[in-house]
Structure formats: structure tokens, C-alpha cells
């Protein structure tokens, strides 16, 4: 495979002038202060939309810390100044939060394309991307405001520590390919998907910054944007597996491959690389005749790459390793030496059995032993006498009447056996829709049919366990069971579709009619818990209700960046 040319990127980053090698290590424009290298950042089919322009690029606006935009965004620190635009860390004084701001003159040749890219990116609203919050032209300035994620870690920093574990690399390629596939479906490309454009949150979720905007700021386009972004993801996977950049030049703090050798499979660069991920990286990077080792077709779009990842056997995280606690050491007091040094030098190296306590030999000890013995004999005699008296009374009663006199407990309970919880009849079930919109309402009857082979299953949500962090799913979902009339409920038995769902079970008040909101269910049955395959609870005191809610607020991960859950069967006990 031919080595990737970086000349086009250098031209794009400098408006057609000389290469920006002196500026390639400047700080990035978002969330962290690490460098986003320009070299090797884009495939060779990337080019400058404007070509070599005869007009000079306007200078970056001469602003300073403390300047306010729109009377709201206060500039704090300039993190990049490049090719007529600058990027800042700022504060949104209205919402009291940190934001990032890109600034460029309104007469900049790329100002219109930057505004258009920012507004298109803002319409996507996908939480897997760093969100554009505002895009404005005023007072001869164009500025784009975006989220600032100070607690996220840039992929550049993660790669600097060495290659990733197979599970982490699997999560990286899975989440990035799915996110970019969603963006391309909306007509948006990144074209500058480098390690500096990828952030990992504290929860392990990857977020992509600069969608469409980073390329527009630098005037970068591509004839094949789908292929460009796919190759970029492949390069990130390659770097994660090998700690090397998959081209001949060093880039992003990583050493490149030996010049003249072309593209080498990751499992040939470093021992122990996961074979499936190695082949996947080659399929994503396939170019100029290079193919994966088993001759699978190349992945030319993020969607194809995401499907290839999903077709792989799931790569589980490594098992946690536990360090055995140090062996218990007896003190000299416990060993019976009371702090006196041993007369045998080797005694410390040999296990010492504990010395049993010395038997009581004094007069007081003998008196105590006799006293205890006498008490035990008296207790045994008293118990034997009471037992004999009870047997005689029972025999006498049998001779007189043939019927044994019931005891007090029998009188209170009558002839009824001890009660046990039994499933109550269920009149119907509905989906819990606190925001008015349903999920899988047609599957709700599956939760009360008693069939373990049928289920109510949520859709697959991307990126966030709380139902994708969607506004209409902020309160989660679940199933409301209708018992037909007010009954005494003494427990619940729920078969969950998957382990790991955060679930609460609540009962409505006895006088409730058609409850539909969380506030309508004010009697707890099961407090918020992460359930296994079964959720069972027996109450000490029954609750009176007609309606029972099985409420799910967080879903378990499917291991590929998505979240899904559901309920198989619900049984309400009376």
C-alpha cells in the first residue's frame, strides 16, 4: 500500500501557503490542552476546497481574555491560533458553565462554510458527539460555541500510555463506527477524525468533537467522505492495538511504520494483538490493493465497519485480578510467649500452634466448676419433670374424651393452615409512559401470559444506559399491572429479560384510578436495585392496591456501546 501523503493536509491547514510544521503541536481546540497534530490527519483524497487562493487569509481576531461575546460568553484562554481563526476556552455566564468557542473574521473565506457546518452539526443532536451550542455572526465576527468536557480524556493521552487492551480497542471501534454511521445517514462527515478529536468519558463512553466544523475551519473536503472517515477509524483502531501510527510518518505522538514496507497487519507489528481486531483494522484501512489477511472485502463506510464489528464474537473485559491478603500473623501474646524472645532461633520461621488456656486449678476454679455442674443437673431435672407432666396430661385427656385440647395458637388460627403467598389474578397490563409516548406497547401482554419464551423488550439505545439520555425517556419505562380490584399484595416475582437492569417496584394507593405518573405510585414494594434474572420480594406487611408498577430506569450494556432491557413475566403475590 502506498504511503499516505500529508501535503494536502498541510496545504489545507495553511490556506495554500507553506506547511504548518511549526504549529502542528499547538493545543487542541476542545476540552483538553493536548495537541491535535496536523500531519497524517487526513487521507490522501483530502484536499482544500479553495485551492491556492490569491487573496490573503484575514488575520485571526485580536481579542483578549475577558472579552465577552453577545454579552454572555466570556473568553478565558486562547488554546489555538491558526490560519486566521482562533479557539478559546470560555465561560457561559448565563448558564455558569465552561464552553469552547471558535472565532474567525466574518470576511474569512471559510466563514460561511463554518457557519453552515456548525448549524448542520447542531441539528444532529446525537449525544455521542460534542454538541454545538450556538453559531453566530455579529460585529464582523463569526463564532461557534460548543460543549467543553474538562473531565473527559483525549484519545491522544490514552494512546500515549501504550497499546489498549483488546476489550478497550473493541469498544473504541464499535462506538466510533456506530456514531459516524449515524452522522453519515444525516449527511454529515468529519474528515478530520484524529486522536485529538476523540474523548473518553469517565464512564467509558467515547465522544467525537468537531463533527463537520473542524474540517470546515481548515477548508478540508474529500471526494469520498464515507471512505475517509472509515479509514480514519481504522487508523485509530490500528494505533490502539499497536501503539504505532499506520503510515510512514510519525503523527499524534506515535511513531509511524518503517518506511518502504507499506501497511503491516497489527498482529505482525506487536505480539498478542487480537486476531479479529487486527483483521478489522486492515479491512478499514484497505487501500491501493491492500486487503485483510483472510481476504474479506474492505469496509468502505462506517456502517459496513459497524456491521463487521457486530458480527465478531463479543470481546469481554479482562477478569479482575485479586491479590491474596497477607498470611495472618499471630502476635507473641497469642503465641503464649507474652513478648519473651524465643530460645530457638528457628522458631520464628516455623508455624506455631496456639497454646490452649491452662485449666482452672485453684480452689475458686473448683468451686466454680461444681456450681456450674449443679445448675446443669437441676435444669435437666426440671425439664424432665415438665416433659413427663405434659405427657401424663395428654394421656389423661385422651382417655377421657379421645380429643386433645387445642393450644392457644390453635384456638386463634382455627383449622386454617399457615398461609403462603399465592399469585393473584391479573386483569391486564399497560406500558408505563410518563412522557406520553410508548416503546413496545404491542408486546406488553407478553409480561402477564406466564410464558417464559415471550417478552416485552426495549429498543436498543445508543451511548447512555438511561434509555439513550433521550428527553422523552428521562423517567424510564416499565409495566403497570392491573389486578382488577383493590387487593392485599404481599410480594412480587418478576422474571427480567436481562440481568443488570436498575428497577423499582411500586404500588399505587388504594383509591388510585388509572395512575400514569411516578408520583401516583406512593407505596414501595422493592426499592431501587440492580436486578438479576429474577426480582423477588416478600413483604412483612401487605399493601392494599389495585395497580403495581415495575419501573426500569437504567438498562444494561450489550457490550457494543448500546443498552437494552425488558421484562419476561410478572407475578403479583397475595
Coordinates of C-alpha atoms in Angstrom, one line a residue:
X1 CA 0.0 0.0 0.0
X2 CA 1.3 3.4 -0.9
X3 CA 2.2 5.7 1.9
X4 CA -0.3 8.4 2.7
X5 CA 0.6 11.9 1.6
X6 CA 0.3 14.7 4.1
X7 CA 0.9 17.5 1.7
X8 CA -2.8 18.1 1.1
X9 CA -3.4 18.4 4.8
X10 CA -0.6 20.9 5.2
X11 CA -2.0 23.0 2.4
X12 CA -5.4 22.8 3.8
X13 CA -4.2 23.9 7.3
X14 CA -2.4 26.9 5.9
X15 CA -4.6 28.2 3.2
X16 CA -2.3 27.2 0.4
X17 CA 0.9 28.6 1.9
X18 CA 3.9 26.8 3.4
X19 CA 3.4 23.7 5.6
X20 CA 2.5 24.3 9.2
X21 CA 5.1 22.0 10.8
X22 CA 6.0 24.6 13.4
X23 CA 2.3 24.8 14.5
X24 CA 1.4 21.1 14.4
X25 CA 1.9 20.7 18.1
X26 CA -0.3 23.5 19.3
X27 CA -3.0 22.8 21.8
X28 CA -6.3 21.4 20.6
X29 CA -9.4 23.4 20.3
X30 CA -11.7 21.4 22.7
X31 CA -11.9 20.0 26.3
X32 CA -8.2 19.3 26.9
X33 CA -4.9 21.0 26.4
X34 CA -3.2 18.3 24.3
X35 CA -2.0 18.6 20.7
X36 CA -4.0 17.6 17.7
X37 CA -1.3 17.0 15.1
X38 CA -2.0 18.2 11.6
X39 CA 0.4 15.7 10.0
X40 CA -1.3 12.4 8.9
X41 CA -4.7 13.6 10.0
X42 CA -6.5 13.1 6.7
X43 CA -6.4 10.6 3.9
X44 CA -4.8 11.4 0.6
X45 CA -8.0 12.2 -1.1
X46 CA -8.5 15.1 1.3
X47 CA -8.0 18.5 -0.3
X48 CA -8.5 22.2 0.1
X49 CA -11.9 23.4 -1.2
X50 CA -10.5 26.8 -2.0
X51 CA -7.3 25.6 -3.6
X52 CA -4.4 28.1 -3.6
X53 CA -6.1 31.4 -3.1
X54 CA -4.6 34.6 -4.3
X55 CA -6.3 36.6 -1.5
X56 CA -4.6 36.7 1.9
X57 CA -6.4 35.0 4.8
X58 CA -7.6 37.6 7.2
X59 CA -5.7 37.7 10.5
X60 CA -7.3 36.0 13.5
X61 CA -9.3 38.5 15.5
X62 CA -7.2 40.3 18.1
X63 CA -9.2 39.5 21.2
X64 CA -8.1 39.1 24.7
X65 CA -9.1 37.2 27.9
X66 CA -12.2 38.9 29.5
X67 CA -13.8 39.9 26.2
X68 CA -17.5 39.0 26.0
X69 CA -19.4 37.8 23.0
X70 CA -23.1 38.5 22.9
X71 CA -22.8 39.8 26.5
X72 CA -22.7 36.2 27.6
X73 CA -19.6 34.2 26.6
X74 CA -16.5 35.5 28.4
X75 CA -13.3 34.4 26.8
X76 CA -10.8 32.9 29.3
X77 CA -7.9 31.3 27.5
X78 CA -6.8 31.0 23.8
X79 CA -5.8 27.4 23.2
X80 CA -5.3 27.6 19.4
X81 CA -4.5 30.4 16.9
X82 CA -4.1 29.1 13.4
X83 CA -4.8 30.2 9.8
X84 CA -7.0 33.2 10.5
X85 CA -9.1 31.6 13.3
X86 CA -8.6 31.1 17.0
X87 CA -10.2 28.7 19.6
X88 CA -10.8 29.6 23.2
X89 CA -11.9 28.2 26.5
X90 CA -14.7 30.4 27.7
X91 CA -17.5 30.7 30.3
X92 CA -21.2 31.0 29.5
X93 CA -22.1 33.5 32.2
X94 CA -25.8 32.9 31.7
X95 CA -25.7 29.2 32.4
X96 CA -22.5 29.3 34.5
X97 CA -20.7 26.6 32.6
X98 CA -17.5 26.2 30.6
X99 CA -17.8 26.2 26.8
X100 CA -15.4 26.2 23.9
X101 CA -15.5 29.0 21.2
X102 CA -14.1 29.1 17.6
X103 CA -13.6 32.6 16.3
X104 CA -12.9 34.0 12.8
X105 CA -13.5 37.2 10.9
X106 CA -16.7 37.5 9.1
X107 CA -14.8 38.1 5.8
X108 CA -12.7 35.0 6.2
X109 CA -13.1 32.9 3.1
X110 CA -14.3 29.9 5.1
X111 CA -16.6 31.8 7.4
X112 CA -19.8 30.9 5.5
X113 CA -18.9 27.2 5.4
X114 CA -18.0 27.1 9.1
X115 CA -21.4 28.6 10.0
X116 CA -23.2 26.1 7.7
X117 CA -21.2 23.1 9.2
X118 CA -21.9 24.2 12.8
X119 CA -25.6 24.6 12.2
X120 CA -25.9 21.2 10.5
X121 CA -23.9 19.6 13.3
X122 CA -26.2 21.2 15.9
X123 CA -29.3 19.7 14.2
X124 CA -27.9 16.2 14.6
X125 CA -28.3 16.3 18.5
X126 CA -26.6 12.9 18.9
X127 CA -25.1 12.6 22.5
X128 CA -22.1 10.7 21.0
X129 CA -20.8 14.0 19.6
X130 CA -19.7 17.1 21.4
X131 CA -22.6 19.4 20.8
X132 CA -22.6 22.7 19.0
X133 CA -24.5 25.1 21.3
X134 CA -24.5 28.3 19.1
X135 CA -23.3 29.6 15.7
X136 CA -23.5 33.4 15.3
X137 CA -22.3 36.2 13.0
X138 CA -22.2 39.6 14.6
X139 CA -19.9 42.7 14.7
X140 CA -17.7 41.4 11.8
X141 CA -17.1 38.2 13.7
X142 CA -18.3 34.6 13.2
X143 CA -18.1 32.4 16.3
X144 CA -19.2 28.8 17.1
X145 CA -19.9 27.8 20.7
X146 CA -19.6 24.1 21.7
X147 CA -19.6 21.9 24.8
X148 CA -16.5 21.8 26.9
X149 CA -15.7 18.5 28.6
X150 CA -13.0 19.1 31.2
X151 CA -13.4 15.7 32.8
X152 CA -13.1 13.6 29.6
X153 CA -9.7 12.2 28.5
X154 CA -8.4 12.8 25.0
X155 CA -7.6 9.6 23.0
X156 CA -4.1 11.2 22.4
X157 CA -3.4 10.9 26.1
X158 CA -4.8 7.3 26.3
X159 CA -2.6 6.2 23.4
X160 CA 0.5 7.8 24.9
X161 CA 0.5 5.3 27.7
X162 CA 0.8 2.3 25.4
X163 CA -1.5 -0.1 23.4
X164 CA -5.0 -0.7 24.6
X165 CA -6.5 -3.9 26.0
X166 CA -8.5 -5.8 23.4
X167 CA -11.8 -5.0 25.1
X168 CA -11.0 -1.3 25.1
X169 CA -10.0 -1.3 21.5
X170 CA -13.2 -3.2 20.7
X171 CA -15.3 -0.6 22.4
X172 CA -13.4 2.2 20.6
X173 CA -14.0 0.9 17.1
X174 CA -17.6 -0.2 17.9
X175 CA -18.7 3.2 19.3
X176 CA -16.9 5.3 16.8
X177 CA -18.2 3.3 13.8
X178 CA -21.7 3.4 15.0
X179 CA -21.6 7.1 15.8
X180 CA -20.1 8.0 12.4
X181 CA -22.6 5.8 10.6
X182 CA -25.4 7.7 12.3
X183 CA -23.8 11.0 11.2
X184 CA -23.4 9.9 7.6
X185 CA -27.0 8.9 7.5
X186 CA -27.8 12.6 8.2
X187 CA -25.4 13.8 5.5
X188 CA -22.6 14.8 7.9
X189 CA -18.9 13.9 7.7
X190 CA -16.0 14.6 10.0
X191 CA -13.0 14.3 7.6
X192 CA -10.6 15.1 10.5
X193 CA -11.1 12.2 12.9
X194 CA -7.8 12.1 14.6
X195 CA -6.9 11.0 18.2
X196 CA -7.3 14.7 19.3
X197 CA -11.0 14.6 18.1
X198 CA -12.0 11.6 20.3
X199 CA -12.7 11.9 24.0
X200 CA -13.4 9.2 26.5
X201 CA -15.7 10.0 29.5
X202 CA -15.2 8.6 33.0
X203 CA -18.0 6.1 32.2
X204 CA -16.1 4.7 29.2
X205 CA -18.2 6.3 26.6
X206 CA -16.4 7.8 23.6
X207 CA -17.5 11.2 22.2
X208 CA -16.4 12.8 19.0
X209 CA -15.8 16.5 18.7
X210 CA -15.6 18.8 15.7
X211 CA -18.1 17.0 13.5
X212 CA -18.0 18.9 10.2
X213 CA -16.7 22.0 11.9
X214 CA -13.1 21.1 12.3
X215 CA -12.8 20.3 8.6
X216 CA -14.7 23.5 7.6
X217 CA -12.3 25.6 9.8
X218 CA -9.4 24.2 7.8
X219 CA -11.1 24.0 4.4
X220 CA -10.9 20.3 4.2
X221 CA -13.2 18.2 1.9
X222 CA -13.0 14.7 0.4
X223 CA -14.2 13.2 -2.8
X224 CA -15.2 10.0 -0.8
X225 CA -16.2 11.2 2.7
X226 CA -17.5 7.8 3.8
X227 CA -14.2 6.1 2.9
X228 CA -12.2 9.0 4.5
X229 CA -14.0 8.6 7.9
X230 CA -13.8 4.8 7.7
X231 CA -10.1 4.9 7.1
X232 CA -9.7 7.4 10.0
X233 CA -11.5 5.0 12.4
X234 CA -9.3 2.2 11.1
X235 CA -6.2 4.2 11.8
X236 CA -7.4 4.9 15.4
X237 CA -8.0 1.1 15.9
X238 CA -4.6 0.3 14.5
X239 CA -2.9 2.8 16.9
X240 CA -4.9 1.4 19.8
X241 CA -3.7 -2.1 19.0
X242 CA -0.1 -1.4 18.2
X243 CA 0.9 2.0 19.7
X244 CA 2.1 2.9 16.1
X245 CA 0.6 5.2 13.5
X246 CA -0.2 3.1 10.4
X247 CA 1.7 5.3 7.9
X248 CA 5.3 6.1 7.2
X249 CA 5.3 9.4 9.1
X250 CA 5.2 9.9 12.9
X251 CA 1.9 11.6 14.0
X252 CA -0.1 12.3 17.1
X253 CA 2.8 11.4 19.4
X254 CA 3.1 8.0 17.8
X255 CA 5.9 6.5 15.7
X256 CA 5.0 5.6 12.1
X257 CA 5.7 2.3 10.4
X258 CA 9.1 1.7 8.8
X259 CA 9.3 3.5 5.5
X260 CA 9.0 1.4 2.4
X261 CA 7.3 -1.6 4.0
X262 CA 3.7 -0.5 3.3
X263 CA 0.8 -1.4 5.6
X264 CA 1.7 -4.2 8.1
X265 CA -1.1 -6.1 9.9
X266 CA -1.3 -5.1 13.6
X267 CA -0.7 -8.7 14.8
X268 CA 2.6 -8.7 12.8
X269 CA 3.7 -5.4 14.5
X270 CA 3.1 -6.5 18.1
X271 CA 2.7 -9.9 19.6
X272 CA -0.5 -10.7 21.4
X273 CA -2.8 -8.5 19.3
X274 CA -6.3 -9.8 19.0
X275 CA -6.6 -11.5 15.6
X276 CA -10.1 -10.4 14.8
X277 CA -9.4 -6.8 15.6
X278 CA -6.2 -6.9 13.6
X279 CA -8.1 -8.1 10.5
X280 CA -10.8 -5.5 11.2
X281 CA -8.2 -2.7 11.2
X282 CA -6.8 -3.9 7.9
X283 CA -10.3 -4.0 6.3
X284 CA -11.0 -0.4 7.4
X285 CA -7.6 0.7 6.2
X286 CA -7.7 -1.3 2.9
X287 CA -6.4 1.0 0.1
X288 CA -4.5 0.6 -3.1
X289 CA -4.9 -3.2 -3.2
X290 CA -4.2 -3.9 0.5
X291 CA -6.6 -6.4 2.0
X292 CA -7.1 -8.3 5.2
X293 CA -5.2 -11.5 5.8
X294 CA -8.2 -13.7 5.1
X295 CA -9.3 -11.7 2.0
X296 CA -12.5 -10.3 3.5
X297 CA -13.9 -7.4 1.5
X298 CA -12.7 -4.0 2.7
X299 CA -15.0 -1.8 4.8
X300 CA -15.6 1.4 2.9
X301 CA -18.2 3.0 5.1
X302 CA -18.7 3.4 8.8
X303 CA -21.9 1.4 8.6
X304 CA -20.1 -1.5 7.0
X305 CA -17.4 -1.3 9.7
X306 CA -20.1 -1.2 12.4
X307 CA -21.7 -4.3 11.0
X308 CA -18.4 -6.1 10.8
X309 CA -17.8 -5.3 14.5
X310 CA -21.2 -6.6 15.4
X311 CA -20.6 -9.8 13.5
X312 CA -17.5 -10.5 15.6
X313 CA -17.7 -12.6 18.8
X314 CA -18.1 -10.2 21.7
X315 CA -14.8 -9.3 23.4
X316 CA -15.3 -9.3 27.2
X317 CA -13.3 -7.2 29.6
X318 CA -10.4 -9.0 31.3
X319 CA -11.2 -10.8 34.6
X320 CA -10.3 -8.7 37.6
X321 CA -7.2 -9.8 39.4
X322 CA -7.2 -10.1 43.2
X323 CA -4.1 -10.0 45.3
X324 CA -4.2 -12.6 48.1
X325 CA -4.2 -10.9 51.5
X326 CA -1.0 -11.5 53.6
X327 CA -1.0 -14.6 55.8
X328 CA -2.3 -13.9 59.3
X329 CA 0.5 -13.4 61.7
X330 CA 0.0 -14.3 65.3
X331 CA 1.4 -11.9 67.8
X332 CA 3.8 -13.0 70.5
X333 CA 1.0 -12.6 73.0
X334 CA -1.2 -15.0 71.1
X335 CA 1.6 -17.5 70.8
X336 CA 1.8 -17.7 74.6
X337 CA 5.3 -16.1 75.0
X338 CA 3.9 -12.8 76.3
X339 CA 6.7 -10.8 74.5
X340 CA 9.6 -13.0 75.7
X341 CA 12.1 -13.8 72.9
X342 CA 12.2 -17.4 71.8
X343 CA 15.2 -19.5 72.9
X344 CA 15.3 -21.2 69.5
X345 CA 16.4 -19.0 66.6
X346 CA 14.4 -21.0 64.1
X347 CA 11.2 -20.7 65.9
X348 CA 10.1 -17.6 64.1
X349 CA 10.3 -19.5 60.8
X350 CA 8.1 -22.4 62.0
X351 CA 4.3 -22.2 62.3
X352 CA 3.3 -22.1 66.0
X353 CA 0.1 -23.7 67.2
X354 CA -1.8 -21.7 69.7
X355 CA -1.4 -22.7 73.3
X356 CA -4.7 -23.8 74.9
X357 CA -5.6 -22.0 78.1
X358 CA -4.4 -23.5 81.3
X359 CA -7.2 -25.4 83.2
X360 CA -8.5 -23.8 86.3
X361 CA -6.7 -25.4 89.2
X362 CA -7.3 -23.1 92.1
X363 CA -10.0 -23.5 94.8
X364 CA -12.1 -20.9 93.2
X365 CA -11.9 -22.7 89.9
X366 CA -13.1 -26.0 91.5
X367 CA -16.0 -24.3 93.3
X368 CA -17.0 -22.6 90.0
X369 CA -16.9 -26.0 88.2
X370 CA -19.1 -27.7 90.8
X371 CA -21.6 -24.8 90.8
X372 CA -22.0 -24.9 87.0
X373 CA -22.4 -28.7 87.1
X374 CA -25.1 -28.4 89.8
X375 CA -27.0 -25.9 87.8
X376 CA -26.9 -28.0 84.7
X377 CA -28.2 -31.1 86.7
X378 CA -31.0 -29.0 88.2
X379 CA -32.0 -27.7 84.7
X380 CA -32.1 -31.1 83.2
X381 CA -34.2 -32.5 86.1
X382 CA -36.7 -29.6 85.9
X383 CA -37.0 -30.1 82.1
X384 CA -37.6 -33.9 82.5
X385 CA -40.2 -33.3 85.2
X386 CA -42.1 -30.8 83.0
X387 CA -41.9 -33.2 80.0
X388 CA -43.3 -36.1 82.0
X389 CA -46.2 -34.0 83.4
X390 CA -47.1 -32.8 79.9
X391 CA -47.2 -36.4 78.6
X392 CA -49.4 -37.5 81.5
X393 CA -51.8 -34.7 80.9
X394 CA -52.0 -35.5 77.2
X395 CA -52.6 -39.2 78.0
X396 CA -55.3 -38.3 80.5
X397 CA -57.1 -36.1 78.1
X398 CA -57.0 -38.9 75.5
X399 CA -58.6 -41.4 77.9
X400 CA -61.4 -39.0 79.0
X401 CA -62.6 -37.6 75.6
X402 CA -60.5 -39.0 72.9
X403 CA -59.7 -35.4 71.8
X404 CA -56.6 -33.4 72.5
X405 CA -57.4 -29.9 73.9
X406 CA -56.1 -27.3 71.3
X407 CA -53.5 -24.9 72.5
X408 CA -53.9 -21.1 72.3
X409 CA -52.3 -20.8 68.9
X410 CA -54.7 -23.5 67.5
X411 CA -57.6 -21.6 69.0
X412 CA -56.6 -18.4 67.3
X413 CA -55.9 -19.9 63.9
X414 CA -58.7 -22.4 63.9
X415 CA -58.3 -25.2 61.3
X416 CA -56.6 -23.0 58.7
X417 CA -53.0 -24.0 57.7
X418 CA -50.2 -21.4 57.7
X419 CA -50.9 -19.0 54.9
X420 CA -48.5 -18.8 51.9
X421 CA -48.2 -16.2 49.2
X422 CA -50.2 -17.1 46.1
X423 CA -50.2 -15.4 42.7
X424 CA -53.1 -13.0 42.2
X425 CA -55.2 -12.9 39.1
X426 CA -54.1 -10.1 36.8
X427 CA -56.8 -8.3 34.8
X428 CA -54.4 -6.5 32.4
X429 CA -51.2 -4.6 31.9
X430 CA -50.1 -1.4 30.2
X431 CA -46.8 0.2 29.4
X432 CA -45.6 2.9 31.8
X433 CA -45.5 6.1 29.7
X434 CA -44.7 9.1 32.0
X435 CA -43.9 11.3 29.0
X436 CA -46.9 10.1 26.9
X437 CA -45.0 8.0 24.3
X438 CA -44.8 4.3 24.2
X439 CA -41.9 1.9 23.3
X440 CA -43.3 -1.6 22.6
X441 CA -46.9 -1.4 23.6
X442 CA -47.9 -4.4 21.4
X443 CA -45.5 -6.6 23.5
X444 CA -47.0 -5.7 26.9
X445 CA -49.3 -8.8 27.1
X446 CA -46.2 -11.0 27.0
X447 CA -45.4 -9.9 30.6
X448 CA -48.5 -11.5 32.1
X449 CA -49.0 -14.6 29.9
X450 CA -46.9 -16.9 32.1
X451 CA -44.8 -17.9 29.1
X452 CA -41.0 -17.7 29.7
X453 CA -40.5 -17.6 25.9
X454 CA -42.3 -14.3 25.4
X455 CA -41.0 -10.9 26.5
X456 CA -41.5 -7.1 26.5
X457 CA -38.1 -5.8 25.2
X458 CA -37.0 -2.2 24.8
X459 CA -35.3 -1.0 21.6
X460 CA -31.5 -0.7 21.6
X461 CA -30.4 2.7 22.9
X462 CA -27.0 4.2 22.0
X463 CA -24.4 5.6 24.3
X464 CA -26.3 6.0 27.6
X465 CA -27.9 3.5 30.0
X466 CA -30.8 5.8 30.9
X467 CA -32.7 5.0 27.7
X468 CA -30.2 6.8 25.4
X469 CA -30.5 10.0 27.5
X470 CA -33.5 10.9 25.3
X471 CA -35.7 13.8 26.7
X472 CA -38.8 11.6 26.3
X473 CA -37.2 8.8 28.3
X474 CA -35.9 10.7 31.3
X475 CA -38.2 8.8 33.6
X476 CA -37.5 5.4 32.1
X477 CA -40.3 3.0 31.3
X478 CA -41.8 -0.3 32.6
X479 CA -45.1 -2.1 33.0
X480 CA -48.2 -1.3 35.1
X481 CA -50.1 -4.3 36.2
X482 CA -53.9 -4.0 36.9
X483 CA -55.3 -6.5 39.5
X484 CA -58.9 -5.6 38.5
X485 CA -59.8 -4.5 42.1
X486 CA -58.0 -3.5 45.3
X487 CA -56.2 -6.5 46.7
X488 CA -53.8 -7.2 49.5
X489 CA -50.3 -7.5 47.9
X490 CA -47.7 -9.4 49.9
X491 CA -44.9 -9.7 47.3
X492 CA -43.7 -9.6 43.7
X493 CA -42.0 -12.1 41.5
X494 CA -40.6 -10.7 38.2
X495 CA -38.6 -12.5 35.5
X496 CA -36.3 -10.0 33.9
X497 CA -35.3 -10.2 30.2
X498 CA -31.7 -9.4 31.0
X499 CA -29.5 -9.0 34.1
X500 CA -28.4 -5.7 35.3
X501 CA -31.5 -3.5 34.9
X502 CA -32.0 -0.8 37.5
X503 CA -35.5 -1.4 38.7
X504 CA -38.0 -0.2 41.3
X505 CA -41.4 -1.8 42.1
X506 CA -44.2 0.5 43.5
X507 CA -47.9 0.2 44.3
X508 CA -50.5 2.9 43.8
X509 CA -52.7 4.0 46.7
X510 CA -56.0 2.0 47.1
X511 CA -58.1 4.9 45.8
X512 CA -55.9 5.5 42.7
X513 CA -57.7 5.5 39.3
X514 CA -55.7 4.9 36.1
X515 CA -52.3 6.0 37.6
X516 CA -49.8 7.1 34.9
X517 CA -47.0 9.1 36.7
X518 CA -44.4 8.0 39.2
X519 CA -46.0 10.2 41.8
X520 CA -49.2 8.1 41.5
X521 CA -47.3 5.1 43.0
X522 CA -46.6 6.0 46.6
X523 CA -46.2 2.6 48.2
X524 CA -42.8 1.0 47.8
X525 CA -42.6 -2.8 47.3
X526 CA -39.0 -3.1 46.0
X527 CA -36.6 -0.2 46.5
X528 CA -34.3 0.9 43.6
X529 CA -32.0 -2.0 42.9
X530 CA -29.9 -3.5 40.1
X531 CA -31.8 -6.7 39.4
X532 CA -30.6 -10.1 38.2
X533 CA -32.6 -12.5 36.1
X534 CA -35.2 -12.6 38.9
X535 CA -36.6 -9.9 41.1
X536 CA -38.4 -11.3 44.1
X537 CA -39.7 -9.7 47.3
X538 CA -41.9 -10.8 50.1
X539 CA -43.4 -8.0 52.3
X540 CA -43.6 -8.2 56.1
X541 CA -46.9 -6.3 55.9
X542 CA -49.2 -6.5 52.8
X543 CA -50.1 -3.3 50.9
X544 CA -53.6 -2.5 49.6
X545 CA -53.6 -1.6 45.9
X546 CA -55.0 -2.3 42.5
X547 CA -52.1 -1.2 40.4
X548 CA -48.4 -2.3 40.6
X549 CA -45.6 -0.6 38.6
X550 CA -42.4 -2.4 37.6
X551 CA -40.3 0.7 36.8
X552 CA -37.0 0.4 34.9
X553 CA -34.7 3.5 34.9
X554 CA -31.4 2.2 33.5
X555 CA -30.6 -0.6 31.0
X556 CA -27.6 -3.0 30.9
X557 CA -24.9 -2.6 28.3
X558 CA -24.9 -5.0 25.3
X559 CA -21.1 -4.7 25.1
X560 CA -21.1 -2.7 21.8
X561 CA -22.0 0.8 23.1
X562 CA -25.7 0.1 23.2
X563 CA -28.2 -0.6 26.0
X564 CA -31.3 -2.8 26.1
X565 CA -33.5 -4.5 28.6
X566 CA -37.0 -5.8 29.2
X567 CA -39.4 -7.9 31.2
X568 CA -40.4 -11.6 30.6
X569 CA -43.1 -12.2 33.2
X570 CA -44.7 -10.5 36.2
X571 CA -46.4 -12.3 39.1
X572 CA -48.1 -10.3 41.9
X573 CA -48.4 -12.3 45.2
X574 CA -51.3 -12.0 47.6

